[in-house]
């Protein structure tokens, strides 16, 4: 493979843009990574699987989401790596394979990574006395064992790399780390084992996995961002020696600057000397970030240490029902009226005996986003406030009662509420525990086959 | 006029479980020195009040002229559990831009640590 290897970060979630990959494909990249999974994704996929059957559980509409890349992948001009497998990587592979066959690419190998789904194994692990505790919440698997809907280990980059080494042109993984979508290709391309280089690849993945967030999206420097309506999503150019430049396709909007790269480098990081993944622990304390040309930023100085001997397993469990209700108040005295209305609703919920486990009230326009740090506004300056109630309740009927408190406010509240929309549907809440288990308990599997064969795979 | 974090830095927050991190990136070396002196873990913890009920750590990245704050138990149980509009704490980094420098140190060292993270994250 010619150097540097070029990798594109095309999606940071399954609602992300669908056309960001087009200039990458046109200008030529070796690997395209689509991160479709967030902490909220697995609960949604679990609900779909429960509703629609065992053929489901992968990211819906995966073919349409990666469509601009499929002919290039089929022809072997690029390789697409995605975690669209979600809770069903083989179903995602089958869907992609069928599309490739219909486009005449039936001979193209396609890969899937499984082994992250450990739902069936939790019980036996607990039975063998394994500690399945979530250190952050102090809860344990045993507390919620009868309410578990999914359990997935974070797999690393190695099985992704194996798929690519075995020729896969599209890889559909399940719950691999987001960075594995990029580190996997780099391991396949360079065969790196030296930990400083592996850590560099991990950090490349960390920078690309949130798509436009490194190229001027969500940036403090938003005023300097060129044409954000046609954003250039990130491209990393990585050499065998670990040399790395972050850039974006020519002719696109966006901004790649020292500032936008540092913003994303620190994003979701805890101790910068100890950024843990299943593949390597990265130390970014001494990383240098330099603007080497317009929209080109180099990264050097990532150090690597061995990964911990543990694997993180996320366990989703049913945790009651969420009901919401909101209503607006206007000047004069909008905030004071909202507070009066809150008093009314709190009293009524208690008087009516509505079962509420947790109630959160915010005044949108005043303190919803900044909580206790929001300053008390001058009452005359507040033109309008949206009062929003969100509650976790043990049953659907109680959750529904939250939105049912809004209409009476028109009749007994201060002058005058407005903006009562249709009642928000109640949703079942799936919360998540993160537990650590010995890494050797997790066994990834790799499946690579020609698209024509994978299209008929009934597993 | 009071100096605020916003005058010397930009910030972005991210979440991991029930933890929020805030990367605070100084405009230049002078600004970084101001942050080092006044933008302490104690000040940040005190500023966030009820939204920072747990340990607050500060990590220094001098080559990037940046500080990384880690606020434990800052998301009411994390994204999948929390009922806020901003369940991810995306706006918490921006909230910190309003903190005055020097800020209220809170008068207590309880629950505060610098440069000694726990190491159980992903």
Coordinates of C-alpha atoms in Angstrom, one line a residue:
Chain A
X1 CA 0.0 0.0 0.0
X2 CA 1.4 3.4 -1.0
X3 CA 2.2 5.9 1.7
X4 CA 0.8 7.8 3.3
X5 CA -2.3 5.8 4.0
X6 CA -5.4 8.0 3.8
X7 CA -8.4 7.4 6.0
X8 CA -11.6 9.4 6.0
X9 CA -14.0 9.9 9.0
X10 CA -17.4 9.8 7.4
X11 CA -19.9 9.6 10.3
X12 CA -20.2 10.1 14.0
X13 CA -23.7 8.7 14.4
X14 CA -26.4 7.2 12.4
X15 CA -28.1 10.5 11.7
X16 CA -24.9 12.1 10.3
X17 CA -24.6 13.5 6.7
X18 CA -24.7 10.9 4.0
X19 CA -22.7 12.8 1.4
X20 CA -19.5 13.6 3.3
X21 CA -17.8 10.6 1.8
X22 CA -18.4 11.7 -1.8
X23 CA -15.3 14.1 -2.1
X24 CA -13.2 11.5 -0.3
X25 CA -14.1 8.8 -2.7
X26 CA -13.6 11.1 -5.7
X27 CA -10.2 12.3 -4.4
X28 CA -9.1 8.8 -3.3
X29 CA -8.8 7.5 0.2
X30 CA -7.7 4.0 1.3
X31 CA -10.2 3.5 4.1
X32 CA -13.5 5.1 5.1
X33 CA -14.8 4.8 8.6
X34 CA -18.4 5.2 9.7
X35 CA -19.1 5.3 13.4
X36 CA -22.8 4.8 13.8
X37 CA -23.0 3.8 17.5
X38 CA -23.3 6.0 20.5
X39 CA -24.4 5.2 24.0
X40 CA -28.0 5.7 22.9
X41 CA -27.7 3.4 19.9
X42 CA -27.7 0.0 21.4
X43 CA -30.9 0.6 23.4
X44 CA -32.7 1.7 20.2
X45 CA -31.3 -1.3 18.3
X46 CA -32.4 -3.6 21.1
X47 CA -35.9 -2.2 20.9
X48 CA -36.0 -2.7 17.1
X49 CA -34.8 -6.3 17.4
X50 CA -37.4 -7.1 20.0
X51 CA -40.1 -5.5 17.8
X52 CA -39.0 -6.6 14.3
X53 CA -37.3 -10.0 14.9
X54 CA -33.9 -11.6 14.8
X55 CA -33.0 -10.3 11.3
X56 CA -32.8 -6.9 12.9
X57 CA -30.6 -5.2 15.5
X58 CA -28.2 -3.6 13.1
X59 CA -28.2 0.1 12.1
X60 CA -31.4 0.5 9.9
X61 CA -30.8 1.6 6.3
X62 CA -27.1 0.9 6.5
X63 CA -26.9 0.6 2.7
X64 CA -28.3 4.0 2.1
X65 CA -26.0 5.5 4.7
X66 CA -22.8 4.2 3.1
X67 CA -24.2 4.3 -0.5
X68 CA -21.6 6.8 -2.0
X69 CA -18.8 4.4 -1.1
X70 CA -20.2 1.0 -2.4
X71 CA -19.0 1.0 -6.0
X72 CA -15.5 2.2 -5.0
X73 CA -15.4 -0.5 -2.3
X74 CA -16.8 -3.2 -4.7
X75 CA -14.1 -2.3 -7.2
X76 CA -11.4 -2.4 -4.5
X77 CA -10.5 1.3 -4.7
X78 CA -11.3 1.8 -1.0
X79 CA -12.3 -0.2 2.0
X80 CA -15.3 0.8 4.2
X81 CA -15.2 0.0 7.9
X82 CA -18.3 0.5 10.1
X83 CA -19.8 -0.5 13.4
X84 CA -23.3 -0.6 11.7
X85 CA -23.5 -4.2 12.8
X86 CA -24.8 -3.0 16.1
X87 CA -26.4 -5.9 17.8
X88 CA -26.4 -8.0 14.6
X89 CA -23.2 -7.6 12.5
X90 CA -24.0 -10.6 10.2
X91 CA -27.4 -9.1 9.3
X92 CA -25.7 -5.8 8.4
X93 CA -23.1 -7.7 6.3
X94 CA -25.9 -9.6 4.5
X95 CA -27.7 -6.3 3.7
X96 CA -24.5 -4.7 2.3
X97 CA -23.6 -7.9 0.4
X98 CA -26.9 -8.0 -1.3
X99 CA -26.5 -4.5 -2.5
X100 CA -22.9 -5.2 -3.8
X101 CA -24.2 -8.3 -5.6
X102 CA -27.0 -6.2 -7.3
X103 CA -24.3 -3.8 -8.4
X104 CA -22.2 -6.5 -10.0
X105 CA -19.6 -6.8 -7.2
X106 CA -20.6 -10.3 -6.0
X107 CA -16.9 -11.4 -5.9
X108 CA -15.9 -8.6 -3.5
X109 CA -15.1 -10.0 -0.1
X110 CA -17.1 -8.6 2.9
X111 CA -16.3 -9.1 6.5
X112 CA -18.1 -9.0 9.8
X113 CA -16.8 -8.9 13.4
X114 CA -18.8 -10.6 16.1
X115 CA -18.0 -11.8 19.6
X116 CA -18.9 -8.5 21.4
X117 CA -22.4 -9.8 22.3
X118 CA -22.0 -11.4 25.8
X119 CA -25.7 -11.3 26.9
X120 CA -25.8 -15.1 27.1
X121 CA -22.6 -15.3 29.1
X122 CA -23.3 -12.9 31.9
X123 CA -25.3 -15.3 34.0
X124 CA -22.6 -18.0 33.9
X125 CA -19.9 -15.4 34.7
X126 CA -22.0 -14.2 37.7
X127 CA -22.5 -17.9 38.7
X128 CA -18.7 -18.4 38.7
X129 CA -18.4 -15.6 41.2
X130 CA -17.0 -13.0 38.8
X131 CA -17.4 -9.5 40.2
X132 CA -19.7 -7.7 37.7
X133 CA -19.7 -4.3 39.4
X134 CA -20.0 -0.8 37.8
X135 CA -17.4 1.2 39.8
X136 CA -18.9 4.5 38.8
X137 CA -22.5 3.9 40.0
X138 CA -21.7 1.3 42.7
X139 CA -24.3 -1.0 41.1
X140 CA -23.8 -4.6 40.1
X141 CA -25.1 -6.8 37.3
X142 CA -26.9 -8.8 40.0
X143 CA -29.0 -5.8 40.9
X144 CA -30.5 -5.6 37.4
X145 CA -30.1 -9.2 36.1
X146 CA -33.8 -9.6 35.5
X147 CA -34.0 -6.4 33.4
X148 CA -31.0 -6.8 31.1
X149 CA -31.8 -6.1 27.4
X150 CA -28.3 -6.2 25.9
X151 CA -24.7 -6.7 27.0
X152 CA -21.8 -6.0 24.7
X153 CA -18.0 -5.9 25.2
X154 CA -16.0 -3.2 23.6
X155 CA -13.8 -5.1 21.1
X156 CA -10.5 -3.6 19.9
X157 CA -9.0 -3.1 16.5
X158 CA -7.4 -6.5 16.0
X159 CA -10.4 -8.3 14.5
X160 CA -11.1 -5.4 12.2
X161 CA -7.5 -5.6 11.0
X162 CA -7.9 -9.4 10.4
X163 CA -11.0 -8.8 8.2
X164 CA -9.0 -6.3 6.1
X165 CA -6.0 -8.6 5.9
X166 CA -8.3 -11.3 4.6
X167 CA -9.4 -9.0 1.9
X168 CA -12.6 -7.6 3.1
X169 CA -13.7 -4.4 1.2
X170 CA -16.5 -3.7 3.6
X171 CA -16.4 -4.6 7.3
X172 CA -19.5 -4.5 9.5
X173 CA -18.6 -4.8 13.1
X174 CA -20.7 -4.6 16.2
X175 CA -19.6 -2.9 19.4
X176 CA -15.9 -2.3 18.6
X177 CA -14.4 0.9 20.0
X178 CA -15.0 3.9 17.8
X179 CA -11.3 4.3 17.2
X180 CA -10.9 0.7 16.1
X181 CA -12.7 1.7 12.8
X182 CA -9.4 3.5 12.0
X183 CA -6.8 1.8 14.0
X184 CA -7.9 -1.6 12.5
X185 CA -7.0 -0.4 9.0
X186 CA -3.7 1.1 10.1
X187 CA -2.7 -2.2 11.8
X188 CA -3.7 -4.0 8.6
X189 CA -1.7 -1.6 6.4
X190 CA 1.5 -1.4 8.5
X191 CA 1.5 -4.4 10.8
X192 CA 2.4 -2.2 13.7
X193 CA 3.3 -3.8 17.1
X194 CA 5.4 -1.0 18.6
X195 CA 3.1 0.6 21.2
X196 CA 4.0 4.2 20.4
X197 CA 2.8 3.6 16.8
X198 CA -0.3 1.7 17.9
X199 CA -1.1 4.6 20.3
X200 CA -0.7 7.0 17.4
X201 CA -3.2 5.0 15.4
X202 CA -5.6 5.0 18.3
X203 CA -5.4 8.8 18.5
X204 CA -5.9 9.1 14.8
X205 CA -9.1 7.1 15.3
X206 CA -10.0 9.3 18.3
X207 CA -9.7 12.4 16.1
X208 CA -11.7 10.9 13.1
X209 CA -14.5 9.1 15.0
X210 CA -16.6 12.3 15.5
X211 CA -16.5 13.3 11.8
X212 CA -16.8 17.0 11.5
X213 CA -16.0 17.8 15.1
X214 CA -12.3 18.0 14.2
X215 CA -12.8 20.0 11.0
X216 CA -14.7 23.0 12.5
X217 CA -17.9 21.5 13.7
X218 CA -19.1 22.3 17.2
X219 CA -16.1 24.5 17.4
X220 CA -15.4 27.6 19.4
X221 CA -13.8 28.9 16.2
X222 CA -17.1 28.6 14.3
X223 CA -16.8 32.2 13.0
X224 CA -13.7 31.2 11.0
X225 CA -15.3 28.1 9.5
X226 CA -15.6 28.3 5.7
X227 CA -19.0 27.2 4.2
X228 CA -20.1 24.9 7.0
X229 CA -23.0 23.8 4.8
X230 CA -20.6 21.8 2.6
X231 CA -18.3 20.6 5.3
X232 CA -15.1 18.7 4.6
X233 CA -15.1 15.8 7.0
X234 CA -11.6 14.7 8.2
X235 CA -9.0 12.8 6.3
X236 CA -5.9 11.5 8.1
X237 CA -2.7 10.9 6.2
X238 CA -0.6 8.4 8.2
X239 CA 2.8 7.1 7.3
X240 CA 4.4 3.8 8.4
X241 CA 6.6 5.7 10.9
X242 CA 3.5 7.1 12.6
X243 CA 3.8 10.5 11.0
X244 CA 0.2 11.9 10.9
X245 CA -1.5 14.9 9.3
X246 CA -5.1 15.7 9.8
X247 CA -6.7 17.4 6.7
X248 CA -9.9 17.4 4.7
X249 CA -10.8 16.9 1.0
X250 CA -9.9 19.8 -1.4
X251 CA -12.7 22.1 -2.3
X252 CA -14.8 21.5 0.8
X253 CA -15.8 23.9 3.5
X254 CA -14.8 23.5 7.2
X255 CA -11.6 24.4 9.1
X256 CA -8.7 22.3 10.1
X257 CA -6.6 24.4 12.5
X258 CA -4.4 23.8 15.5
X259 CA -7.4 24.9 17.5
X260 CA -10.0 22.6 16.0
X261 CA -7.6 19.6 16.4
X262 CA -6.8 20.4 20.0
X263 CA -10.5 20.8 20.8
X264 CA -11.1 17.3 19.5
X265 CA -7.9 15.8 20.9
X266 CA -9.1 16.5 24.4
X267 CA -12.7 15.6 23.8
X268 CA -13.9 12.8 26.1
X269 CA -10.4 12.3 27.5
X270 CA -9.9 11.8 31.2
X271 CA -6.3 11.4 32.3
X272 CA -4.3 12.4 29.2
X273 CA -1.4 10.2 30.4
X274 CA -3.7 7.2 30.5
X275 CA -6.2 7.1 27.8
X276 CA -7.4 3.5 27.8
X277 CA -8.5 1.3 24.9
X278 CA -8.5 -2.5 24.4
X279 CA -5.5 -2.1 22.1
X280 CA -3.2 0.2 23.9
X281 CA -3.1 2.9 26.6
X282 CA -2.2 6.2 25.0
X283 CA -0.3 9.0 26.7
X284 CA -1.0 12.3 25.0
X285 CA 0.7 14.5 27.6
X286 CA 3.5 15.6 25.3
X287 CA 1.7 15.6 22.0
X288 CA 2.6 18.4 19.6
X289 CA 0.0 19.8 17.3
X290 CA 1.3 22.0 14.5
X291 CA -0.3 23.8 11.6
X292 CA 1.9 22.8 8.7
X293 CA -0.2 24.3 5.9
X294 CA -3.7 25.6 5.4
X295 CA -6.1 22.9 6.6
X296 CA -3.2 20.6 7.4
X297 CA -2.3 19.9 11.0
X298 CA 0.4 17.4 12.1
X299 CA 0.3 15.3 15.3
X300 CA 3.5 14.0 16.9
X301 CA 4.6 12.6 20.2
X302 CA 1.9 10.1 21.2
X303 CA 3.3 7.5 23.5
X304 CA 1.8 4.0 24.1
X305 CA 1.7 1.6 27.0
X306 CA 0.2 -1.8 27.3
X307 CA -3.6 -2.0 27.6
X308 CA -5.2 -3.1 30.8
X309 CA -6.0 -6.7 31.2
X310 CA -9.7 -5.9 31.4
X311 CA -12.5 -5.4 28.9
X312 CA -15.3 -3.0 29.3
X313 CA -18.8 -4.5 29.0
X314 CA -21.8 -2.2 28.6
X315 CA -25.0 -3.7 30.0
X316 CA -28.3 -2.1 29.1
X317 CA -31.3 -2.7 31.5
X318 CA -34.9 -1.5 31.6
X319 CA -35.1 1.3 34.0
X320 CA -38.7 2.6 34.1
X321 CA -40.5 5.0 31.9
X322 CA -39.7 8.6 31.0
X323 CA -42.5 11.2 30.7
X324 CA -42.1 14.8 29.7
X325 CA -44.3 17.9 29.6
X326 CA -43.5 21.4 28.6
X327 CA -45.2 24.8 28.5
X328 CA -44.2 28.4 27.8
X329 CA -44.6 31.6 29.7
X330 CA -44.0 35.1 28.3
X331 CA -43.1 38.6 29.5
X332 CA -43.9 40.2 31.9
X333 CA -42.4 38.1 34.7
X334 CA -42.0 35.0 32.6
X335 CA -39.5 33.4 34.9
X336 CA -41.6 34.1 38.0
X337 CA -44.6 32.6 36.3
X338 CA -42.7 29.5 35.4
X339 CA -41.7 29.0 39.0
X340 CA -45.3 29.4 40.1
X341 CA -46.4 26.8 37.6
X342 CA -43.6 24.5 38.8
X343 CA -45.0 24.8 42.3
X344 CA -48.5 23.9 41.0
X345 CA -47.3 20.9 39.1
X346 CA -45.2 19.5 42.0
X347 CA -48.2 19.9 44.4
X348 CA -50.6 18.2 41.9
X349 CA -48.3 15.3 41.2
X350 CA -48.0 14.6 45.0
X351 CA -51.7 15.1 45.6
X352 CA -52.7 12.8 42.7
X353 CA -50.3 10.2 44.0
X354 CA -48.4 9.9 40.7
X355 CA -45.4 7.6 41.2
X356 CA -42.3 9.6 40.4
X357 CA -38.9 8.2 41.0
X358 CA -37.0 11.2 39.8
X359 CA -38.2 14.6 38.6
X360 CA -36.0 17.1 36.7
X361 CA -37.3 20.6 36.0
X362 CA -35.6 23.1 33.8
X363 CA -36.4 26.6 32.5
X364 CA -35.4 26.5 28.9
X365 CA -34.0 30.0 28.0
X366 CA -32.7 30.5 31.5
X367 CA -30.9 27.5 33.1
X368 CA -31.5 24.3 31.1
X369 CA -28.0 24.0 29.7
X370 CA -25.9 25.6 32.4
X371 CA -27.8 24.5 35.6
X372 CA -26.4 26.0 38.8
X373 CA -23.9 28.1 36.9
X374 CA -26.5 30.1 35.1
X375 CA -26.8 33.6 36.5
X376 CA -30.2 34.8 37.7
X377 CA -31.5 37.1 34.9
X378 CA -32.9 40.5 35.3
X379 CA -36.7 39.7 35.4
X380 CA -37.5 42.4 32.9
X381 CA -35.1 41.0 30.3
X382 CA -36.6 37.6 30.2
X383 CA -39.1 37.6 27.3
X384 CA -40.1 34.0 27.4
X385 CA -39.3 30.7 29.2
X386 CA -40.1 27.2 28.4
X387 CA -40.8 25.2 31.6
X388 CA -39.9 21.5 31.0
X389 CA -40.6 18.6 33.3
X390 CA -39.0 15.2 32.8
X391 CA -39.7 12.3 35.1
X392 CA -38.7 8.7 35.5
X393 CA -41.6 6.7 36.7
X394 CA -42.0 3.0 37.4
X395 CA -45.0 2.5 35.0
X396 CA -46.3 4.0 31.8
X397 CA -49.4 5.6 33.3
X398 CA -47.4 7.6 35.8
X399 CA -45.1 8.8 33.1
X400 CA -48.0 9.8 31.0
X401 CA -49.4 11.9 33.9
X402 CA -46.4 14.3 33.5
X403 CA -47.6 15.6 30.2
X404 CA -51.2 15.5 31.5
X405 CA -50.3 18.2 34.1
X406 CA -49.7 20.7 31.3
X407 CA -53.2 21.4 30.0
X408 CA -54.7 22.4 33.4
X409 CA -52.0 25.1 33.7
X410 CA -54.0 27.0 31.1
X411 CA -57.0 27.1 33.5
X412 CA -55.4 27.5 36.9
X413 CA -51.9 28.9 36.2
X414 CA -50.5 32.4 35.9
X415 CA -51.2 34.5 32.9
X416 CA -50.9 33.0 30.4
X417 CA -49.3 29.8 29.3
X418 CA -48.7 29.2 25.6
X419 CA -47.1 26.7 23.3
X420 CA -48.7 23.5 24.5
X421 CA -47.7 21.0 21.8
X422 CA -49.0 17.5 21.3
X423 CA -48.2 15.3 24.3
X424 CA -44.8 13.8 24.1
X425 CA -44.9 10.0 23.9
X426 CA -43.8 8.2 26.9
X427 CA -40.6 6.1 26.3
X428 CA -39.2 3.2 28.1
X429 CA -35.8 4.1 29.7
X430 CA -32.8 1.8 29.1
X431 CA -30.0 2.7 31.4
X432 CA -26.5 1.3 31.1
X433 CA -23.9 -0.1 33.5
X434 CA -20.2 -0.4 32.5
X435 CA -18.5 -3.3 34.1
X436 CA -14.9 -4.6 33.7
X437 CA -14.2 -8.3 33.1
X438 CA -10.9 -10.1 32.4
X439 CA -10.0 -9.4 28.8
X440 CA -9.4 -13.1 28.1
X441 CA -13.1 -13.8 28.5
X442 CA -13.8 -11.9 25.3
X443 CA -13.3 -13.8 22.1
X444 CA -13.9 -11.8 18.9
X445 CA -14.8 -13.7 15.7
X446 CA -14.1 -12.7 12.1
X447 CA -16.2 -13.7 9.1
X448 CA -15.0 -12.9 5.6
X449 CA -16.7 -14.2 2.5
X450 CA -17.4 -13.1 -1.1
X451 CA -20.5 -10.8 -1.2
X452 CA -22.4 -13.4 -3.3
X453 CA -22.0 -15.9 -0.4
X454 CA -22.6 -13.4 2.4
X455 CA -25.8 -12.3 0.7
X456 CA -27.2 -15.8 1.3
X457 CA -25.9 -16.1 4.9
X458 CA -29.0 -16.9 7.0
X459 CA -27.3 -16.6 10.4
Chain B
X1 CA -14.1 44.3 34.9
X2 CA -13.6 40.8 36.1
X3 CA -11.5 38.5 34.0
X4 CA -13.4 35.4 32.9
X5 CA -12.2 32.1 31.5
X6 CA -13.7 33.2 28.2
X7 CA -11.2 36.1 28.0
X8 CA -8.2 33.7 28.0
X9 CA -9.4 30.4 26.6
X10 CA -11.9 28.3 24.7
X11 CA -13.5 25.1 26.0
X12 CA -15.1 21.8 24.8
X13 CA -16.8 19.3 27.0
X14 CA -17.3 15.6 26.4
X15 CA -18.9 12.7 28.3
X16 CA -18.0 9.2 29.3
X17 CA -20.5 7.5 31.4
X18 CA -21.2 9.7 34.4
X19 CA -18.0 11.7 33.8
X20 CA -17.7 15.0 32.0
X21 CA -14.4 16.3 30.8
X22 CA -13.7 19.9 29.9
X23 CA -10.7 20.7 27.7
X24 CA -9.8 24.3 28.3
X25 CA -7.4 25.6 25.7
X26 CA -5.6 28.9 26.4
X27 CA -5.2 31.6 23.7
X28 CA -1.4 31.8 24.3
X29 CA 1.4 31.3 26.8
X30 CA 0.4 34.2 29.0
X31 CA -3.2 33.1 29.0
X32 CA -2.0 29.6 29.9
X33 CA -0.1 30.9 33.0
X34 CA -3.3 32.7 34.1
X35 CA -5.3 29.5 33.8
X36 CA -2.6 27.5 35.6
X37 CA -2.8 29.9 38.6
X38 CA -6.5 30.6 38.8
X39 CA -8.4 27.9 37.0
X40 CA -8.0 25.3 39.6
X41 CA -9.8 22.1 40.3
X42 CA -11.2 23.7 43.5
X43 CA -12.5 26.7 41.6
X44 CA -14.1 24.6 38.9
X45 CA -15.8 22.3 41.5
X46 CA -17.1 25.3 43.4
X47 CA -18.3 27.0 40.2
X48 CA -20.4 24.0 39.1
X49 CA -21.9 23.4 42.6
X50 CA -24.6 20.7 42.4
X51 CA -23.5 19.7 39.0
X52 CA -20.0 18.6 40.3
X53 CA -20.9 16.5 43.3
X54 CA -17.9 14.2 42.9
X55 CA -14.1 14.3 42.5
X56 CA -12.8 17.1 40.2
X57 CA -9.4 16.5 38.7
X58 CA -7.2 18.8 36.7
X59 CA -4.5 17.7 34.2
X60 CA -2.0 20.0 32.6
X61 CA -0.9 19.8 28.9
X62 CA 1.7 22.6 28.7
X63 CA 2.6 21.9 25.1
X64 CA -1.0 22.4 24.0
X65 CA -1.4 25.3 26.6
X66 CA -4.4 23.4 27.8
X67 CA -5.9 22.1 30.9
X68 CA -8.2 19.1 31.1
X69 CA -10.8 19.0 33.9
X70 CA -12.5 15.7 34.8
X71 CA -15.7 16.0 36.7
X72 CA -16.8 12.7 38.2
X73 CA -20.5 12.0 38.9
X74 CA -21.4 15.1 36.9
X75 CA -24.2 13.7 34.7
X76 CA -26.8 12.3 37.2
X77 CA -25.8 8.7 36.3
X78 CA -24.7 9.4 32.7
X79 CA -26.4 9.9 29.3
X80 CA -28.6 6.8 29.5
X81 CA -29.9 7.7 33.0
X82 CA -30.0 11.5 33.1
X83 CA -33.1 13.6 32.5
X84 CA -31.6 16.9 31.4
X85 CA -32.1 18.4 28.0
X86 CA -28.3 18.4 27.8
X87 CA -27.9 14.8 28.9
X88 CA -24.4 14.7 27.4
X89 CA -23.1 17.8 29.2
X90 CA -22.2 19.3 25.9
X91 CA -22.8 22.9 27.2
X92 CA -20.9 22.4 30.4
X93 CA -17.6 23.4 28.8
X94 CA -19.2 26.6 27.6
X95 CA -20.7 27.2 31.1
X96 CA -17.1 27.2 32.4
X97 CA -16.2 30.1 30.1
X98 CA -18.2 32.3 32.4
X99 CA -16.2 31.5 35.5
X100 CA -14.4 34.5 37.0
X101 CA -10.6 34.4 37.4
X102 CA -9.7 34.3 40.2
X103 CA -12.8 32.4 41.2
X104 CA -14.3 31.4 44.5
X105 CA -12.0 28.7 45.8
X106 CA -14.8 27.2 47.8
X107 CA -12.7 27.0 50.9
X108 CA -12.5 23.2 51.0
X109 CA -10.2 20.7 49.6
X110 CA -12.6 17.8 50.0
X111 CA -13.0 15.8 46.8
X112 CA -10.4 17.7 44.9
X113 CA -7.3 16.3 43.3
X114 CA -4.8 17.5 40.8
X115 CA -2.7 15.2 38.5
X116 CA -3.8 12.0 40.1
X117 CA -6.6 10.5 38.1
X118 CA -8.3 7.2 38.8
X119 CA -7.7 4.9 35.9
X120 CA -10.7 2.9 35.2
X121 CA -12.1 4.8 32.1
X122 CA -12.4 3.5 28.6

